[in-house]
Coordinates of C-alpha atoms and ligand atoms in Angstrom, one line a residue:
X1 CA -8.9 -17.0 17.1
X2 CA -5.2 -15.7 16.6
X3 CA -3.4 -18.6 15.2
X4 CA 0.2 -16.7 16.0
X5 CA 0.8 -15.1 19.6
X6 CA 4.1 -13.9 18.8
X7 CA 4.7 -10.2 20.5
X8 CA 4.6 -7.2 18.0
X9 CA 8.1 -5.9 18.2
X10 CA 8.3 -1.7 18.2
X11 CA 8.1 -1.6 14.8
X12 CA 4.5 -3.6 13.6
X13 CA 3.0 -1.9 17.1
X14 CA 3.4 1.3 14.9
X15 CA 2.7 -0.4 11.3
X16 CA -0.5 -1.6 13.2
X17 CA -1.7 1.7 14.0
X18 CA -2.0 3.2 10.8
X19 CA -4.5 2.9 8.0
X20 CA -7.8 1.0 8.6
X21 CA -8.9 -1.5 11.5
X22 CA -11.3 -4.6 12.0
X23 CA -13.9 -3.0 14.2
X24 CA -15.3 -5.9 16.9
X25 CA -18.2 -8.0 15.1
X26 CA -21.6 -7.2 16.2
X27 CA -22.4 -10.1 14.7
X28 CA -25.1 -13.1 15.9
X29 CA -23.2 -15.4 13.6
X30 CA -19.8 -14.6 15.1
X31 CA -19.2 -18.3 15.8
X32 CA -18.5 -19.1 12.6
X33 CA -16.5 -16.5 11.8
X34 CA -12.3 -17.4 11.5
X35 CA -9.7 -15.2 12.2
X36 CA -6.3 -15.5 11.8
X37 CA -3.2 -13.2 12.3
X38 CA 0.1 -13.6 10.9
X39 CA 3.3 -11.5 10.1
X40 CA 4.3 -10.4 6.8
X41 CA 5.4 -6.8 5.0
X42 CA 6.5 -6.2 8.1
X43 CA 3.1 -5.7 9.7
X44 CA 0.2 -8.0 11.2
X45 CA -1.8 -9.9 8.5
X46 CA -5.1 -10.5 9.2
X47 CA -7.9 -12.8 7.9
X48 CA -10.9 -13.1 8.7
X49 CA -13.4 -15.9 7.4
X50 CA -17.5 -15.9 7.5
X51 CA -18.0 -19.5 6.7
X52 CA -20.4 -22.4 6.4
X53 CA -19.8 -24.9 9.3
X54 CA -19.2 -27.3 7.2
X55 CA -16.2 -25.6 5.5
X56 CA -14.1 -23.5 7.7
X57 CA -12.2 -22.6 5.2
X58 CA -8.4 -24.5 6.0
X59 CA -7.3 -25.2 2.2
X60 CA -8.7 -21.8 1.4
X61 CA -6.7 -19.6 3.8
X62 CA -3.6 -22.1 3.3
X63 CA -3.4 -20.9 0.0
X64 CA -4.1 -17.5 0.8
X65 CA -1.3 -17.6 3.1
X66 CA 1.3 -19.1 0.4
X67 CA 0.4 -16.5 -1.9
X68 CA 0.9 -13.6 0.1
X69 CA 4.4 -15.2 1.4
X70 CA 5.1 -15.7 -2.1
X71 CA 5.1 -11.7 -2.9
X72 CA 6.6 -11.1 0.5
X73 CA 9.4 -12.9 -0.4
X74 CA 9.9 -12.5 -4.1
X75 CA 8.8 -8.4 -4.5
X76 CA 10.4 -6.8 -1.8
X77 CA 12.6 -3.9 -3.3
X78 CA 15.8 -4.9 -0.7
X79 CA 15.6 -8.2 0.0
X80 CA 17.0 -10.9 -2.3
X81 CA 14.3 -12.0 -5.0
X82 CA 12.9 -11.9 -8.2
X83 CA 12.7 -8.2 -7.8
X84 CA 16.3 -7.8 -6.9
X85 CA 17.0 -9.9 -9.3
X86 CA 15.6 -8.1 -12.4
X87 CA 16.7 -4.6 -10.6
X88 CA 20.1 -6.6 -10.5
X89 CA 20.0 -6.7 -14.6
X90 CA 18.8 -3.8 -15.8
X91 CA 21.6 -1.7 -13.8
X92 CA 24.2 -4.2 -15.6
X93 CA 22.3 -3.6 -19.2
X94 CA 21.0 -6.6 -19.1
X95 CA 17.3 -8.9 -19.9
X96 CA 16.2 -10.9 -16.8
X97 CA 13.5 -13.4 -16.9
X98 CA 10.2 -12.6 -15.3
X99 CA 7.3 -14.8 -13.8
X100 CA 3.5 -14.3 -15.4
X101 CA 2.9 -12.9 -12.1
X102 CA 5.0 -10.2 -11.6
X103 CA 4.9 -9.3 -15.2
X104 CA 1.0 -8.3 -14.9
X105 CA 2.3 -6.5 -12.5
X106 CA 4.3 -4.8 -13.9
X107 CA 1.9 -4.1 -17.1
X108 CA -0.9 -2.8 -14.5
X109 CA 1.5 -0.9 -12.5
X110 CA 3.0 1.4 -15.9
X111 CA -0.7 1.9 -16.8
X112 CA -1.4 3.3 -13.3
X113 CA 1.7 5.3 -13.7
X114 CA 0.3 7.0 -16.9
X115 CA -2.6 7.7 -15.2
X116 CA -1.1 9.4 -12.1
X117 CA 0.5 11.4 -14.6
X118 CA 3.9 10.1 -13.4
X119 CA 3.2 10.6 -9.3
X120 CA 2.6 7.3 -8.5
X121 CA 5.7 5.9 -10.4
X122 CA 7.8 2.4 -9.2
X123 CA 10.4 2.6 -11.4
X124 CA 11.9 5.2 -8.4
X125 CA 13.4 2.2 -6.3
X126 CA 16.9 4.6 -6.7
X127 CA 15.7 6.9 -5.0
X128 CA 13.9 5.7 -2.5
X129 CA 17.0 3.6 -1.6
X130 CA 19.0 7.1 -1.6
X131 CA 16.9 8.3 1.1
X132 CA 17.7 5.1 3.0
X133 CA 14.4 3.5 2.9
X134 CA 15.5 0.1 1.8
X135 CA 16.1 -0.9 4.9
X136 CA 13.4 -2.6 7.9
X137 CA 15.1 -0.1 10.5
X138 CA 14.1 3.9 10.3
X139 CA 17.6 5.5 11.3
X140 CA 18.3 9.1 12.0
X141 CA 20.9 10.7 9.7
X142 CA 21.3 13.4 6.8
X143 CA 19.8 14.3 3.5
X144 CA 21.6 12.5 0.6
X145 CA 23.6 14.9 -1.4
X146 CA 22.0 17.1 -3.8
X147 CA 24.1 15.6 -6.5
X148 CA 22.6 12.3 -6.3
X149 CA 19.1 13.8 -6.2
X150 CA 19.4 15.2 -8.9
X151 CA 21.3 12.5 -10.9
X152 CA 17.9 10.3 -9.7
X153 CA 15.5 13.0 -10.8
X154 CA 17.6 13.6 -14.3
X155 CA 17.6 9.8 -15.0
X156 CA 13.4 10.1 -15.1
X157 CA 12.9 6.5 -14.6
X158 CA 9.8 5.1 -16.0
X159 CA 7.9 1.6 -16.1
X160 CA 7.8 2.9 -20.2
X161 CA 11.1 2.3 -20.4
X162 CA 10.6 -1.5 -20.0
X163 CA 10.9 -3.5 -23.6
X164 CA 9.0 -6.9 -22.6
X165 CA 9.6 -9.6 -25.0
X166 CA 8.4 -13.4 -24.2
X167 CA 8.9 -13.9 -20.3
X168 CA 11.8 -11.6 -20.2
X169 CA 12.3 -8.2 -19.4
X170 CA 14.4 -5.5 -20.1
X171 CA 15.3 -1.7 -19.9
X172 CA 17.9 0.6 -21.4
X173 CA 17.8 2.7 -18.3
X174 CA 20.2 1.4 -16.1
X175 CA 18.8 3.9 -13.1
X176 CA 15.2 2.1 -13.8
X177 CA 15.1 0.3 -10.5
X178 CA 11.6 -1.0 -9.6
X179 CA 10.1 -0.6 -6.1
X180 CA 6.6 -2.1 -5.5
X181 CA 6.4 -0.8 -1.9
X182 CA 3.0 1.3 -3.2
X183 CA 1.8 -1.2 -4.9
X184 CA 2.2 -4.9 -3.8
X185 CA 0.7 -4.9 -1.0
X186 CA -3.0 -3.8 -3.0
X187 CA -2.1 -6.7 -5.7
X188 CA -1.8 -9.0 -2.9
X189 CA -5.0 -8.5 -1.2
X190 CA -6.7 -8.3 -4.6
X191 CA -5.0 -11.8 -5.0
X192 CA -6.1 -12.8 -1.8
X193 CA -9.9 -12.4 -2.4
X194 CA -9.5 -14.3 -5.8
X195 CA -8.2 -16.9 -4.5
X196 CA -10.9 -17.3 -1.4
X197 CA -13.7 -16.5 -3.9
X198 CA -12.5 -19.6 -5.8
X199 CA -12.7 -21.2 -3.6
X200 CA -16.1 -20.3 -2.7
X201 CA -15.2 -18.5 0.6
X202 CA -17.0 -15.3 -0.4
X203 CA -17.4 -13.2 2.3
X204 CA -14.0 -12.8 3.3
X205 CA -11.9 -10.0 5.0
X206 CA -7.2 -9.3 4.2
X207 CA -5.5 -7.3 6.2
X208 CA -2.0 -6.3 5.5
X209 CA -0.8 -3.8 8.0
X210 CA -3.7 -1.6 7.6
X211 CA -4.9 -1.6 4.1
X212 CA -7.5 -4.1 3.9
X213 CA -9.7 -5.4 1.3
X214 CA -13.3 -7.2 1.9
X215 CA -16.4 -8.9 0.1
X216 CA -19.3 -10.2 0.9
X217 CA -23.2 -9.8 1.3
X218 CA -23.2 -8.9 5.2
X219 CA -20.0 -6.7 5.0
X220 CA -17.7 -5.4 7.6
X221 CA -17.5 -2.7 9.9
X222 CA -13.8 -0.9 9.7
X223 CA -12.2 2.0 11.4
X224 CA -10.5 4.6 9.6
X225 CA -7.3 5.5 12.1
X226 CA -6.7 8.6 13.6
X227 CA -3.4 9.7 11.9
X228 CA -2.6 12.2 14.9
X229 CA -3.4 9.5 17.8
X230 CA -4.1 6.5 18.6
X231 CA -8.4 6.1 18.3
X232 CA -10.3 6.2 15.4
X233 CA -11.2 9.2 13.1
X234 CA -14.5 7.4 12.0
X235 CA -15.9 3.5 10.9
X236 CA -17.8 2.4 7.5
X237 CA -19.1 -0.6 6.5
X238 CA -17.6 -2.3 3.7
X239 CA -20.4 -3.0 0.5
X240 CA -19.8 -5.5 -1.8
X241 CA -16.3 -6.3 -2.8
X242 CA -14.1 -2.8 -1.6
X243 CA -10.5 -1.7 -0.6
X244 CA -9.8 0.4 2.0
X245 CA -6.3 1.9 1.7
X246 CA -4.6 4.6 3.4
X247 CA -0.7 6.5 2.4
X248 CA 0.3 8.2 5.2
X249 CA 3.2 10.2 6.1
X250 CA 3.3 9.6 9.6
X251 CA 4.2 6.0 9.5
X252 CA 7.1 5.4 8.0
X253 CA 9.7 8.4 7.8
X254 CA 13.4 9.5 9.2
X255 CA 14.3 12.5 10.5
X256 CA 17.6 14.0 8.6
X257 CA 18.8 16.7 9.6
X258 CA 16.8 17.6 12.3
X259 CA 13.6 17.3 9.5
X260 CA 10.6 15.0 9.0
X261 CA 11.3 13.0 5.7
X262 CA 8.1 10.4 5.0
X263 CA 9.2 7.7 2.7
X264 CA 6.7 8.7 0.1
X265 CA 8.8 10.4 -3.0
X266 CA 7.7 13.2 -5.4
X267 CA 9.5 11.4 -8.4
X268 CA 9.2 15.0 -10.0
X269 CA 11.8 16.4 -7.4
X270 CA 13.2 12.9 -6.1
X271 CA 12.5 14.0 -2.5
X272 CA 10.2 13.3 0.2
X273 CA 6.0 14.4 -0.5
X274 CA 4.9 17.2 1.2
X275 CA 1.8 18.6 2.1
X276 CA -0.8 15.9 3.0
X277 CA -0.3 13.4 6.3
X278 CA -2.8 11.1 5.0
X279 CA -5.0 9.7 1.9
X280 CA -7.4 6.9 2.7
X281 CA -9.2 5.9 -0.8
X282 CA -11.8 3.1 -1.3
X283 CA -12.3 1.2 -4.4
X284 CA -13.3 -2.3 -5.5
X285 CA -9.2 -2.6 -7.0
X286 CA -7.1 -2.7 -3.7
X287 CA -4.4 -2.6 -6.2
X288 CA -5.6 0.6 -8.1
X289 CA -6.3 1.9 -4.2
X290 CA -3.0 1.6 -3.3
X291 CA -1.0 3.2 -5.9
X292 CA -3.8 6.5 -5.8
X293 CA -3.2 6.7 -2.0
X294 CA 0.0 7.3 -3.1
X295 CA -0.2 9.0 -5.9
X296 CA -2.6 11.6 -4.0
X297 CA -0.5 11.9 -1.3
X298 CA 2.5 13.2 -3.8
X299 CA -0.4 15.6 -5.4
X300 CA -1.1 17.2 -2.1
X301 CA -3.7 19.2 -1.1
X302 CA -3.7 21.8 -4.6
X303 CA -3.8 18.7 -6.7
X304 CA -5.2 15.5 -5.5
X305 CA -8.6 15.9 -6.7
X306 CA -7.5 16.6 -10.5
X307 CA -5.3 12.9 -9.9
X308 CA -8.0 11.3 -8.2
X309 CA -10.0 11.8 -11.9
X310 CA -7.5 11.0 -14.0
X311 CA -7.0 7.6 -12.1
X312 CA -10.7 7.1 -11.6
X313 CA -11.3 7.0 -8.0
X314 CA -14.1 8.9 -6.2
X315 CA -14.3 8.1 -2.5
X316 CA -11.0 9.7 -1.2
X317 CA -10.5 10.8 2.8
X318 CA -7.1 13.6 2.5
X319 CA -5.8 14.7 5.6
X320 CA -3.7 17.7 6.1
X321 CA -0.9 18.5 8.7
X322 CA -3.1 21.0 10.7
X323 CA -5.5 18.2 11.3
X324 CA -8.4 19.4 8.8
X325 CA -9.7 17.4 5.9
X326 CA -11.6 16.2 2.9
X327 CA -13.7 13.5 2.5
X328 CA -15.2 13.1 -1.6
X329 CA -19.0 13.5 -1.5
X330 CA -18.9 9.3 -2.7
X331 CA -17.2 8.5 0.9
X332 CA -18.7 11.2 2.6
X333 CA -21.9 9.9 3.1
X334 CA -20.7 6.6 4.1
X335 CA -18.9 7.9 7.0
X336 CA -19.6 7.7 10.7
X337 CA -17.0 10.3 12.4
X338 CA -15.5 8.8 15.5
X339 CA -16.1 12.5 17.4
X340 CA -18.3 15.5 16.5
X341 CA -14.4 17.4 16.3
X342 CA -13.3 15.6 13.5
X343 CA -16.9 15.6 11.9
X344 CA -16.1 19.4 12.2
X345 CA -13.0 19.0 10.7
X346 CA -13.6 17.1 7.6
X347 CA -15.2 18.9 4.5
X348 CA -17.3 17.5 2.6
X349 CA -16.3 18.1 -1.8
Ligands
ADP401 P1 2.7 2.3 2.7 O1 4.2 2.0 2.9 O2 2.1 2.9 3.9 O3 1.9 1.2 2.1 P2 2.6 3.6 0.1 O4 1.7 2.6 -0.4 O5 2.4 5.0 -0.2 O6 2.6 3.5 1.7 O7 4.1 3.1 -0.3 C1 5.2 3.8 0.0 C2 6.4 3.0 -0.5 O8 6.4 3.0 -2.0 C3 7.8 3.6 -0.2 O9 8.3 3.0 1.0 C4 8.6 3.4 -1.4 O10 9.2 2.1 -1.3 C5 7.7 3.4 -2.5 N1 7.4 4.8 -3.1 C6 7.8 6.0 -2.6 N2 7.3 7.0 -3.3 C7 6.7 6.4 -4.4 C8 6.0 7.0 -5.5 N3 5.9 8.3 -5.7 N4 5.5 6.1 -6.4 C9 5.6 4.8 -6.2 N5 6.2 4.2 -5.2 C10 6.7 5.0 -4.2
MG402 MG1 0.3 2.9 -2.1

């Protein structure tokens, strides 16, 4: 049952039609199975509970709930927070305390960028506010000026360049502005199965806005969207504890100067990614998903493969902008394609 009715403005009608989706349960147990939808990251939230009769689950997905609102509130790159807060000091030069939480985050996060050898990178919150996607509303308008690309590009902001002493951080970049767009929203959901699995609700499904994370023994049937339309491009079932999320560039972009700009950045050239529309990976880290959909996404199609192996993923789904794809031999199996044309337009590597 949805526990909020409120309408989807423009905006999460969109978010909601990218990435993964709950496909209907074909399930004899469905009766004891919760679901609740919320609103948060700018997108539908959904949980969904199997659970003993006897527990349904309330405390559970209360603290679920206060979690994610918790890095809603406090990690969004251009809203006031503990985010803005710490991006606040190191443009002035100066240390800013940090919780335990965020400061994992940001320890996982600078590993991830090593690993993505630089692509999947959130210290480029400068940049990505250059390009006017700090903002909840996706306006038309022009490219910034090549002189403040290239001031971003020159400044090569980097999560190394934090010094971390006690629960304070630092940087002496002042143009080291962290954005956790890629990346909270896998912590979260990783978060999110934690806490249910402490609580001993283990077969559990998060969904924010498309990238959703699962466990449990029975698993769950999920559709991998379309990125050209508006059905499916084919379902899976989840096994075990798994992530399933999907970068696209179709989802989020402006159009400046008459051109297409997605809001994912190649921090090499401080400018929009080209080259792929969308990367779907699976892994059992919905936080190590999330920045490698992204990080692939900035490889495109000459490079993703060599980034996928460096960041240890193996089932990867990359779509390209004439509507043909790749699906790793790891995913590939799993697979069931939504139409015999896009089975005939996904290789198999
Ligand atoms: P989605 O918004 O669909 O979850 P991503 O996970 O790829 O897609 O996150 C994109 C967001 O991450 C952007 O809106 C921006 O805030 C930030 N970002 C853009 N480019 C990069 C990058 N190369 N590395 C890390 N973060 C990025
Ligand atoms: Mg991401």
């Amino acid at each position: 049952m949805a526990a909020d009715h409120t309408p989807l403005t423009r905006r999460q009608a969109l978010a909601a039609l990218t990435g993964a989706v709950l496909m209907p349960l074909a399930d004899p147990a469905a009766g004891s199975v919760r679901h609740e939808r919320h609103f948060l990251f700018g997108s539908p939230v959904d949980v969904m509970l199997r659970h003993a009769p006897e527990s349904p689950g309330d405390a559970a997905l209360a603290s679920v709930m206060r979690g994610l609102q918790h890095i809603h509130a406090q990690w969004n790159a251009w809203k006031p927070g503990e985010l803005g807060r710490i991006n606040q000091a190191f443009r002035e030069g100066r240390s800013a305390r940090v919780t335990p939480a965020l400061l994992a985050t940001i320890r996982s996060a600078a590993r991830l960028e090593r690993a993505s050898a630089g692509l999947f990178n959130p210290g480029i919150g400068g940049a990505v506010r250059a390009w006017g996607f700090h903002d909840d509303v996706m306006r038309d308008g022009a490219r910034p000026a090549a002189a403040t690309l290239a001031a971003w590009r020159d400044a090569a902001p980097s999560l190394a360049q934090i010094e971390m002493r006690g629960d304070r951080v630092a940087s002496r970049n002042p143009r080291l502005q962290l954005d956790f767009g890629a990346y909270a929203k896998g912590v979260a959901i990783d978060r999110a199965l934690d806490e249910f699995a402490a609580r001993g609700q283990g077969d559990a499904l998060v969904n924010l806005g498309g990238n959703l994370g699962a466990m449990g023994a029975t698993g769950w049937q999920i559709g991998i969207r379309d990125p050209f339309g508006e059905g499916l491009l084919a379902s899976l079932a989840t096994q075990g504890r798994e992530a399933v999320v999907t970068s696209g560039s179709y989802e989020r972009f402006r159009m400046l100067d008459g051109e297409r700009c997605t809001h994912i950045l190649d921090p090499s050239i401080a400018a929009p990614a080209q080259g792929l529309v969308s990367v779907t990976v699976l892994h059992r880290s919905a936080a190590l998903a999330d920045a490698a959909a992204t990080a692939l996404l900035v490889a495109g199609p000459l490079r993703w493969r060599e980034v996928a192996q460096r960041m240890g993923v193996t089932q990867v789904l990359a779509v390209g902008p004439d509507g043909r794809g790749i699906a790793s031999g790891a995913l590939a199996a799993r697979l069931q394609f939504a139409s015999r044309d896009w089975r005939g337009r996904i290789a198999t590597v």
